Amino acid sequence: MQQQRLQSWRFYSVVIAMLLLAAVLLWRMASLQVLPDADRGFEFLQGQGEARTVRTEPISAYRGVITDRNGEPLAVSTPVESIWANPKVLLQHPKDWSRLAQALSWDKAMLESRLVKFSAKEFMYLERHLPPHEAATILDLGIDGVYAQREYRRYYPAGEVTAHLVGMTDIDDRGQEGMELAYDAWLTGESGAKQVMKDLRGRTIKELGLIKSARSGQAMALSIDLRLQYVAYRELKQAVANFGAKAGSVVVLNAKTGEVLAMANQPSYNPNDRSNIAPASLRNRAITDVFEPGSTIKPLAVLAALETEQFKPYTVIDTTPGYVQVGRKTLLDPVNYGELDITRIIAKSSQVGMTKMALQLEPDVVRDMYYRLGLGQGTGTGFPGEAVGVLPEYDRWRPIQQATYAFGYGLNLTVVQLAQAYAVIANEGVKRPVSLLRTDKSPPGQKVVEAHYARDVMKMLRKVVSDDGTGSRAFIDSYSVAGKTGTAHKADAGGYADHLYIGSFVGVAPADDPEIIVAVMIDEPRDTKYHGGQVAAPTFAKITEDALRLLQEPPHSKPVRLSVSPKSVDQLAAHGVAL
């Protein structure tokens, strides 16, 4: 009986012990999974679990598209994959280094060196901006500590044709050149973020939720017409090659709105392949480089002279005997032209005639006109690195300074500034800012010159492209044109170099109802032909004719060539005239 009671006690003791153990286990489970305030309770464990599996991933923002005025893409962003590694994890698996190095086309020693260098970090890039299929090949190796990140890479469909204007971005998709840099804040989007669950290999197995939506960058339409851009680039490249020139620039301006319809430079570069880019080829020379304009400035000086009422288009100046002494300088014409009216002084590009006219004006008259036409100041493009040129002003003007100002020395400007100045003449005295962005309507202009003076100069510029003028090679059978040639010596360390020139031509078409301004500059042509009438005028004619056809400008029914005398541009050039 006593033994039976003892066995019963043992039984109940075991049962009670088991119940107590179960209660303790239940309490512990409750403290771990239910009670929030328990030490190392469920909140702690949940946090530890999430810390090992839940990650916040960035959502890359799509950079805004850049198009031409008709919607043709000039810069777009394409998705790419960047391969990165956690060095702390990868260092624990040296057996995988050979496979990874081979997949990356790296030397194994190089990979090991980088891992050691970043051993204290948890992030390092292995490769940036790989096509998705190449990134997948690396990820399929299943190497611990190697992951992929979605990014975007900028692609430029027109390549080198629009490189100087559009510009480019760096590897992190930030603007570095051109409009990409000027409007970086507008084009750049705002990155987002999301929570994801990952496995031990870092692969995403579940998206938990969106933290912040990515905001794409805003699109931007440039003023250029890609069709005209191709024409300008093609003809400029051909001219630079034909004449062995160092460089060149072309600007095509909408005469009525001030929009840049084309802007090309040589040499250029391919923003899609930057392995061999020369620093000198990055410059948008049409906006950033200045030069002395030579005879292309003469019509602007004549405009100033007409405004004083001291001169009329028919005012005659005697250029006999073909040279004029100004201080210690002798300024020459190629031949003795004798008596010339102002119109023929422009057509012949007479340096003697321009000098005698300039010396009869008040010293500041010509400079004031240049400034009103936009020289010595910004054109309104907002382009990074835009040059404003140099337009000196003197307290006391020496006669030689007055003379050189009138025929294009002693000051400098950009090709864009020169085109803008001629646009004022084409617009009958109205000046508008130059725009690199498409405008929906013509911006209000500023009246800087009376219309009848501008019309008088336009008539003179039409004579330049006659048989008797220095710009006869700018003549186009299908359209009426007007313009001016320019040839200027380039300065070097010791003064002006006899063998270095800049040839240029600026023209308006159609002359009867101007639609476009085309400015061409050829820097250091090495051919025996280097005058503006020989190297720049033919390029102007090709670009202008094709541009007007693309713009669906109706051609003239018959030729409009003006002819005064049989002397050709080559004969004038042979005599050394500044064409």
XYZ file of C-alpha atoms in Angstrom:
579
model
C 0.000 0.000 0.000
C 2.819 2.314 0.928
C 4.647 1.351 -2.230
C 1.520 2.118 -4.267
C 1.253 5.605 -2.711
C 4.949 6.192 -3.458
C 4.453 5.260 -7.131
C 1.410 7.553 -7.332
C 3.445 10.423 -5.890
C 6.155 9.849 -8.455
C 3.624 9.767 -11.234
C 2.005 13.038 -10.177
C 5.426 14.608 -9.669
C 6.406 13.764 -13.241
C 3.090 15.056 -14.556
C 3.438 18.293 -12.610
C 7.036 18.659 -13.792
C 5.949 18.118 -17.405
C 3.137 20.637 -17.011
C 5.539 23.179 -15.493
C 8.004 22.589 -18.334
C 5.222 23.050 -20.860
C 4.136 26.263 -19.112
C 7.720 27.547 -19.186
C 8.013 26.720 -22.874
C 4.699 28.413 -23.612
C 5.778 31.451 -21.634
C 9.074 31.578 -23.506
C 7.346 31.234 -26.844
C 4.920 33.969 -25.851
C 7.754 36.266 -24.780
C 9.547 35.651 -28.083
C 6.581 35.948 -30.397
C 3.813 37.853 -28.614
C 4.958 40.084 -25.751
C 6.474 43.308 -27.252
C 8.349 44.435 -24.151
C 10.178 41.204 -23.364
C 13.950 41.238 -23.525
C 15.007 39.965 -26.957
C 11.352 39.416 -27.706
C 9.572 39.092 -31.006
C 10.391 42.661 -32.078
C 14.080 41.974 -31.590
C 13.944 38.685 -33.458
C 11.862 40.128 -36.256
C 14.319 42.993 -36.610
C 17.246 40.594 -36.731
C 15.538 38.517 -39.385
C 14.692 41.490 -41.517
C 18.208 42.847 -41.134
C 19.459 39.688 -42.793
C 16.870 39.409 -45.560
C 15.098 42.751 -46.107
C 16.908 45.405 -48.092
C 16.105 48.876 -49.383
C 16.957 49.142 -53.062
C 17.141 52.359 -55.085
C 14.932 52.777 -58.135
C 16.917 54.579 -60.815
C 15.228 57.563 -62.418
C 14.950 57.780 -66.186
C 16.763 60.824 -67.608
C 14.670 63.045 -69.840
C 14.804 62.502 -73.606
C 16.374 65.190 -75.814
C 14.818 65.560 -79.268
C 15.155 67.845 -82.247
C 12.374 70.301 -83.061
C 10.416 67.589 -84.914
C 10.630 64.977 -82.160
C 13.573 62.996 -83.537
C 15.531 61.536 -80.574
C 18.987 62.987 -79.973
C 19.664 61.551 -76.505
C 17.876 58.628 -74.844
C 18.546 56.484 -71.781
C 18.753 52.697 -72.125
C 18.636 50.200 -69.213
C 21.941 48.534 -68.324
C 23.242 46.412 -65.442
C 26.175 47.268 -63.199
C 27.901 44.356 -61.442
C 29.027 44.994 -57.873
C 30.428 42.913 -55.046
C 30.578 42.785 -51.270
C 34.323 42.334 -50.669
C 33.776 40.999 -47.142
C 31.718 38.116 -48.541
C 33.773 37.514 -51.674
C 37.030 37.325 -49.707
C 35.628 34.270 -47.933
C 35.338 32.356 -51.222
C 38.775 32.487 -52.927
C 37.916 29.393 -54.948
C 35.467 31.505 -56.981
C 37.929 34.231 -57.917
C 39.277 32.516 -61.037
C 35.787 31.989 -62.489
C 34.765 35.564 -61.691
C 37.930 37.074 -63.141
C 37.479 35.072 -66.326
C 33.856 36.203 -66.676
C 34.935 39.812 -66.185
C 37.888 39.409 -68.600
C 40.170 40.458 -65.772
C 43.454 39.089 -64.555
C 42.974 37.117 -61.329
C 45.721 39.155 -59.629
C 43.870 42.350 -60.510
C 40.674 41.054 -58.916
C 42.528 39.954 -55.793
C 44.244 43.338 -55.543
C 40.931 45.179 -55.671
C 39.357 42.891 -53.096
C 42.226 43.552 -50.710
C 41.991 47.287 -51.366
C 38.265 47.349 -50.515
C 38.388 44.640 -47.854
C 36.963 46.960 -45.192
C 34.035 47.950 -47.430
C 30.786 46.219 -48.235
C 30.446 47.628 -51.756
C 32.621 47.951 -54.817
C 31.840 48.086 -58.527
C 33.188 45.315 -60.716
C 31.754 46.486 -64.058
C 29.492 49.399 -64.967
C 26.834 49.627 -67.638
C 26.857 46.117 -69.051
C 24.166 44.941 -71.459
C 21.650 42.806 -69.531
C 22.681 39.563 -71.267
C 26.352 40.068 -70.339
C 25.433 40.808 -66.721
C 23.258 37.687 -66.622
C 26.241 35.559 -67.692
C 28.201 36.758 -64.653
C 25.293 36.377 -62.234
C 24.561 32.850 -63.478
C 27.894 31.753 -61.983
C 26.129 31.921 -58.612
C 29.119 33.396 -56.783
C 28.382 34.576 -53.262
C 28.856 38.327 -52.783
C 28.352 39.277 -56.456
C 25.204 41.229 -57.358
C 23.671 43.405 -60.094
C 22.165 46.872 -60.007
C 19.880 48.384 -62.647
C 21.122 51.712 -64.065
C 20.664 53.738 -67.250
C 23.173 54.659 -69.897
C 22.825 57.586 -72.278
C 22.757 56.802 -75.996
C 23.047 59.368 -78.793
C 21.431 58.206 -82.058
C 23.026 60.945 -84.200
C 26.487 60.388 -82.718
C 29.109 62.918 -83.768
C 26.667 64.883 -85.929
C 25.024 66.520 -82.903
C 27.735 65.871 -80.296
C 28.832 69.469 -79.712
C 25.345 70.794 -79.154
C 23.726 67.899 -77.286
C 26.853 67.102 -75.251
C 27.125 63.995 -73.081
C 26.788 62.622 -69.554
C 29.317 60.875 -67.327
C 29.092 57.270 -66.131
C 26.749 58.345 -63.321
C 24.388 59.952 -65.869
C 25.229 63.536 -64.900
C 25.608 66.173 -67.630
C 29.196 66.907 -68.597
C 29.048 68.799 -71.895
C 26.640 70.777 -74.030
C 22.920 70.915 -73.369
C 23.213 67.834 -71.167
C 25.218 70.020 -68.786
C 23.302 73.277 -69.292
C 19.946 71.659 -68.473
C 21.141 68.875 -66.172
C 18.669 69.785 -63.408
C 15.775 69.716 -65.897
C 16.768 66.401 -67.455
C 17.760 64.600 -64.258
C 15.024 62.630 -62.546
C 14.617 61.877 -58.840
C 15.514 58.348 -57.719
C 12.991 56.273 -55.785
C 13.314 53.363 -53.311
C 11.645 50.036 -52.567
C 11.883 47.279 -49.939
C 12.737 43.780 -51.102
C 13.469 40.415 -49.479
C 16.661 38.684 -50.573
C 18.112 35.229 -50.092
C 21.613 34.448 -48.816
C 23.027 34.932 -52.318
C 21.590 38.422 -52.526
C 18.920 37.515 -55.059
C 15.584 39.264 -54.783
C 12.877 36.749 -53.927
C 10.056 39.126 -53.047
C 9.205 42.811 -53.341
C 7.749 43.978 -50.048
C 6.632 47.485 -50.897
C 7.317 50.835 -52.496
C 8.944 53.444 -50.296
C 9.209 56.254 -52.826
C 8.352 56.408 -56.516
C 11.046 57.443 -58.977
C 10.381 60.630 -60.914
C 11.640 60.644 -64.493
C 13.499 63.642 -65.866
C 11.665 66.040 -68.157
C 11.976 65.879 -71.927
C 13.541 68.725 -73.878
C 13.134 69.736 -77.539
C 16.085 71.532 -79.106
C 15.704 74.102 -81.846
C 17.734 72.171 -84.409
C 16.220 70.333 -87.338
C 18.093 67.025 -87.561
C 17.757 66.990 -91.337
C 19.489 70.363 -91.637
C 22.010 69.296 -89.014
C 23.099 66.356 -91.154
C 23.431 68.621 -94.194
C 25.516 71.211 -92.334
C 27.737 68.562 -90.762
C 28.300 66.734 -94.048
C 29.242 69.832 -96.036
C 31.455 71.270 -93.309
C 33.327 67.999 -92.883
C 33.855 67.811 -96.627
C 35.124 71.405 -96.814
C 37.561 70.942 -93.930
C 38.922 67.804 -95.619
C 39.090 69.376 -99.093
C 41.071 72.393 -97.935
C 43.172 70.635 -95.296
C 41.793 72.964 -92.636
C 42.471 72.758 -88.925
C 38.832 73.246 -87.943
C 35.538 74.749 -88.998
C 32.080 75.786 -87.828
C 28.629 76.276 -89.332
C 25.552 77.907 -87.824
C 22.134 77.949 -89.496
C 19.803 80.442 -87.843
C 16.071 80.927 -88.316
C 15.914 84.528 -89.489
C 12.491 85.186 -88.006
C 12.730 83.510 -84.580
C 16.432 83.383 -83.734
C 16.310 79.583 -83.337
C 19.430 77.624 -84.251
C 18.350 75.153 -86.935
C 21.799 73.582 -87.253
C 25.149 73.957 -85.532
C 28.105 71.847 -86.648
C 31.821 71.832 -85.875
C 34.943 70.060 -87.012
C 36.706 68.176 -85.568
C 33.947 66.290 -83.764
C 33.701 63.214 -81.541
C 31.415 60.240 -80.984
C 29.777 60.445 -77.536
C 28.847 56.763 -77.777
C 32.509 55.720 -77.955
C 34.778 57.813 -75.773
C 37.870 55.617 -75.919
C 39.807 57.966 -78.207
C 38.296 61.405 -77.631
C 40.781 64.267 -78.037
C 40.138 67.193 -75.635
C 40.268 69.708 -78.501
C 37.390 67.963 -80.263
C 35.021 68.543 -77.328
C 34.679 72.293 -77.911
C 31.559 73.685 -79.527
C 33.685 76.131 -81.501
C 30.706 77.990 -82.946
C 29.894 79.265 -79.449
C 33.095 78.995 -77.414
C 35.847 80.037 -79.876
C 36.424 83.614 -80.978
C 38.150 84.918 -84.105
C 38.744 88.191 -85.921
C 35.981 88.357 -88.534
C 37.794 90.209 -91.311
C 35.642 91.523 -94.130
C 32.390 89.933 -92.894
C 32.220 92.878 -90.478
C 32.263 95.505 -93.236
C 28.471 95.541 -93.850
C 27.947 96.264 -90.155
C 30.327 99.207 -90.343
C 28.499 100.457 -93.452
C 25.226 100.186 -91.526
C 26.693 102.529 -88.918
C 27.838 104.941 -91.631
C 24.406 105.027 -93.286
C 22.785 105.763 -89.951
C 24.831 108.962 -89.592
C 23.354 110.217 -92.878
C 26.897 111.205 -93.944
C 26.827 108.372 -96.461
C 24.299 106.863 -98.865
C 24.538 103.624 -100.840
C 25.436 105.714 -103.894
C 28.008 107.907 -102.119
C 31.243 107.737 -104.111
C 34.691 107.354 -102.512
C 37.871 107.675 -104.549
C 40.161 104.728 -103.752
C 42.925 105.987 -106.052
C 45.788 105.009 -106.175
C 44.754 101.680 -104.610
C 46.279 102.210 -101.189
C 46.005 104.561 -98.249
C 48.514 105.519 -95.578
C 47.210 105.480 -91.996
C 49.957 106.418 -89.581
C 52.817 104.064 -90.307
C 50.557 101.469 -91.910
C 49.835 101.159 -95.617
C 46.464 99.583 -96.354
C 46.073 98.098 -99.834
C 43.506 97.029 -102.377
C 44.567 94.328 -104.870
C 44.201 96.843 -107.712
C 43.357 100.490 -108.081
C 39.560 100.451 -108.206
C 39.363 104.202 -108.647
C 35.995 105.683 -107.732
C 33.579 103.310 -106.002
C 30.205 103.911 -104.440
C 29.491 102.324 -101.048
C 27.643 99.415 -102.668
C 30.619 98.505 -104.855
C 33.005 98.990 -101.918
C 31.134 96.138 -100.216
C 30.938 94.063 -103.422
C 34.667 94.514 -104.083
C 35.550 94.353 -100.367
C 37.711 97.448 -100.823
C 39.897 97.999 -97.797
C 40.868 101.463 -98.987
C 37.243 102.493 -99.438
C 36.275 101.206 -95.990
C 39.225 102.971 -94.373
C 38.415 106.323 -95.938
C 34.781 105.975 -94.931
C 35.615 104.982 -91.331
C 38.011 107.901 -90.859
C 35.208 110.343 -91.672
C 33.015 108.995 -88.844
C 33.068 109.802 -85.162
C 35.289 107.201 -83.423
C 32.562 105.504 -81.363
C 29.949 105.276 -84.115
C 31.078 101.934 -85.517
C 31.671 100.363 -82.104
C 28.229 101.454 -80.926
C 26.635 99.760 -83.927
C 28.543 96.534 -83.320
C 27.379 96.462 -79.718
C 23.741 97.060 -80.649
C 23.957 94.165 -83.088
C 25.121 91.834 -80.296
C 28.913 91.848 -80.412
C 30.806 91.916 -77.120
C 27.903 90.300 -75.221
C 26.064 87.009 -74.842
C 23.672 85.857 -77.546
C 21.099 84.458 -75.115
C 21.777 80.733 -75.653
C 22.811 79.961 -72.059
C 25.285 77.430 -73.447
C 28.107 76.427 -71.044
C 31.338 78.234 -71.844
C 29.782 80.657 -74.309
C 32.277 83.351 -75.281
C 31.180 86.971 -75.532
C 34.147 88.059 -77.606
C 36.202 91.213 -77.268
C 34.898 94.603 -78.383
C 37.460 97.155 -77.159
C 36.540 100.722 -76.358
C 39.163 103.428 -76.336
C 39.285 106.801 -74.606
C 41.358 108.077 -77.468
C 40.924 106.444 -80.838
C 43.966 106.340 -83.072
C 43.201 106.491 -86.817
C 44.505 102.966 -87.373
C 42.117 101.677 -84.710
C 39.198 103.345 -86.435
C 40.249 101.815 -89.747
C 40.851 98.253 -88.526
C 37.555 98.254 -86.643
C 35.753 98.907 -89.919
C 37.320 95.977 -91.778
C 37.384 93.332 -89.071
C 40.580 93.518 -87.024
C 41.107 94.603 -83.430
C 37.983 92.818 -82.198
C 36.819 89.210 -82.057
C 33.549 87.324 -81.939
C 31.971 83.891 -82.316
C 30.250 82.413 -85.352
C 26.923 82.582 -83.488
C 27.375 86.284 -82.764
C 28.146 86.944 -86.414
C 25.017 85.079 -87.506
C 22.920 87.007 -84.975
C 24.250 90.328 -86.291
C 23.292 89.410 -89.868
C 19.880 88.298 -88.616
C 19.283 91.904 -87.519
C 19.892 93.029 -91.098
C 17.612 90.278 -92.434
C 14.879 91.284 -89.932
C 14.997 94.940 -90.991
C 16.698 96.133 -87.822
C 15.032 93.878 -85.223
C 17.328 91.934 -82.895
C 16.213 88.700 -81.220
C 18.050 86.434 -78.781
C 19.515 83.235 -80.160
C 17.714 80.114 -78.917
C 18.942 76.518 -78.763
C 15.484 75.381 -77.612
C 12.427 75.085 -79.823
C 10.121 78.067 -79.463
C 6.427 77.897 -80.217
C 6.242 81.494 -81.319
C 8.652 84.204 -82.334
C 9.984 86.029 -79.254
C 9.581 89.801 -79.114
C 12.476 91.588 -80.702
C 14.281 94.826 -80.000
C 14.450 97.503 -82.674
C 18.129 98.471 -82.902
C 18.339 99.871 -86.454
C 15.822 101.614 -88.683
C 14.387 99.305 -91.330
C 15.391 101.346 -94.382
C 19.076 101.261 -93.419
C 18.928 97.472 -93.050
C 17.215 97.166 -96.439
C 19.941 99.274 -98.063
C 22.637 96.973 -96.688
C 20.713 93.884 -97.857
C 20.794 95.256 -101.391
C 24.562 95.695 -101.093
C 24.981 92.128 -99.860
C 23.194 90.837 -102.957
C 25.859 92.481 -105.089
C 28.537 90.474 -103.256
C 27.277 87.240 -104.825
C 27.271 88.727 -108.321
C 29.942 87.990 -110.942
C 31.576 91.218 -109.892
C 31.584 90.381 -106.175
C 33.907 88.434 -103.949
C 31.165 85.931 -103.056
C 30.139 84.768 -106.530
C 30.586 81.125 -105.468
C 27.786 81.584 -102.947
C 25.317 82.080 -105.814
C 22.450 79.578 -105.982
C 20.419 79.094 -109.161
C 17.201 78.256 -107.342
C 17.159 80.968 -104.682
C 18.143 84.587 -104.221
C 20.936 85.017 -101.669
C 22.885 87.846 -100.097
C 25.999 87.737 -97.972
C 29.591 88.709 -97.378
C 32.958 87.011 -97.576
C 35.744 87.382 -95.051
C 39.442 86.489 -94.984
C 41.528 87.319 -91.929
C 45.125 86.664 -90.985
C 45.457 84.661 -87.761
C 47.576 86.020 -84.956
C 50.372 83.961 -83.430
C 53.009 84.694 -80.798
C 54.876 87.169 -82.986
C 51.898 88.960 -84.522
C 49.907 88.075 -87.614
C 51.147 85.006 -89.447
C 51.402 85.336 -93.223
C 50.524 81.686 -93.809
C 47.584 81.285 -91.390
C 44.108 82.446 -92.377
C 40.450 82.173 -91.462
C 38.035 82.097 -94.383
C 34.379 82.862 -93.729
C 31.067 83.645 -95.351
C 27.800 84.801 -93.819
C 24.685 84.888 -95.917
C 20.919 85.363 -95.939
C 18.423 83.373 -98.000
C 16.101 83.907 -99.710
C 17.245 87.511 -100.011
C 13.748 88.689 -100.973
C 12.097 87.224 -97.865
C 14.801 85.932 -95.465
C 14.193 82.563 -93.831
C 17.659 81.481 -92.736
C 21.056 82.915 -91.892
C 24.017 80.633 -92.646
C 27.459 81.441 -91.236
C 30.475 79.358 -92.291
C 33.981 79.622 -90.827
C 36.971 77.589 -92.062
C 39.979 77.769 -89.735
C 43.481 77.592 -91.247
C 42.779 76.149 -94.706
C 46.083 74.740 -95.958
C 45.122 74.647 -99.611
C 46.419 77.298 -102.007
C 42.867 78.588 -101.936
C 42.155 80.068 -98.520
C 39.992 83.140 -99.104
C 36.468 83.195 -97.736
C 35.078 83.426 -101.257
C 36.888 80.209 -102.165
C 36.561 77.967 -99.103
C 33.474 79.209 -97.239
C 31.182 80.590 -99.966
C 30.770 77.254 -101.842
C 30.023 75.507 -98.538
C 27.401 78.146 -97.794
C 25.786 77.574 -101.197
C 25.517 73.790 -100.738
C 24.143 74.009 -97.211
C 21.711 76.812 -98.027
C 20.266 75.205 -101.136
C 19.666 71.859 -99.405
C 18.317 73.544 -96.267
C 15.773 75.626 -98.180
C 14.561 72.580 -100.060
C 14.155 70.619 -96.832
C 12.234 73.565 -95.401
C 10.029 73.411 -98.534
C 10.889 76.931 -99.596
C 9.591 77.410 -103.168
C 12.468 77.937 -105.604
C 12.672 80.928 -107.901
C 11.419 80.426 -111.417
C 14.600 81.762 -113.012
C 18.163 82.621 -111.983
C 18.655 85.878 -110.123
C 22.428 86.282 -110.538
C 23.531 89.901 -110.659
C 26.390 90.755 -112.998
C 28.437 93.930 -113.245
C 31.820 92.931 -114.643
C 33.508 89.701 -115.745
C 36.207 89.611 -113.049
C 35.921 86.355 -111.091
C 36.609 85.621 -107.483
C 39.747 83.675 -108.394
C 41.153 86.689 -110.243
C 40.460 88.865 -107.231
C 42.064 86.339 -104.912
C 45.134 86.115 -107.136
C 45.650 89.829 -106.559
C 45.439 89.368 -102.779
C 42.051 90.938 -102.154
C 40.586 90.267 -98.694
C 37.549 88.358 -99.906
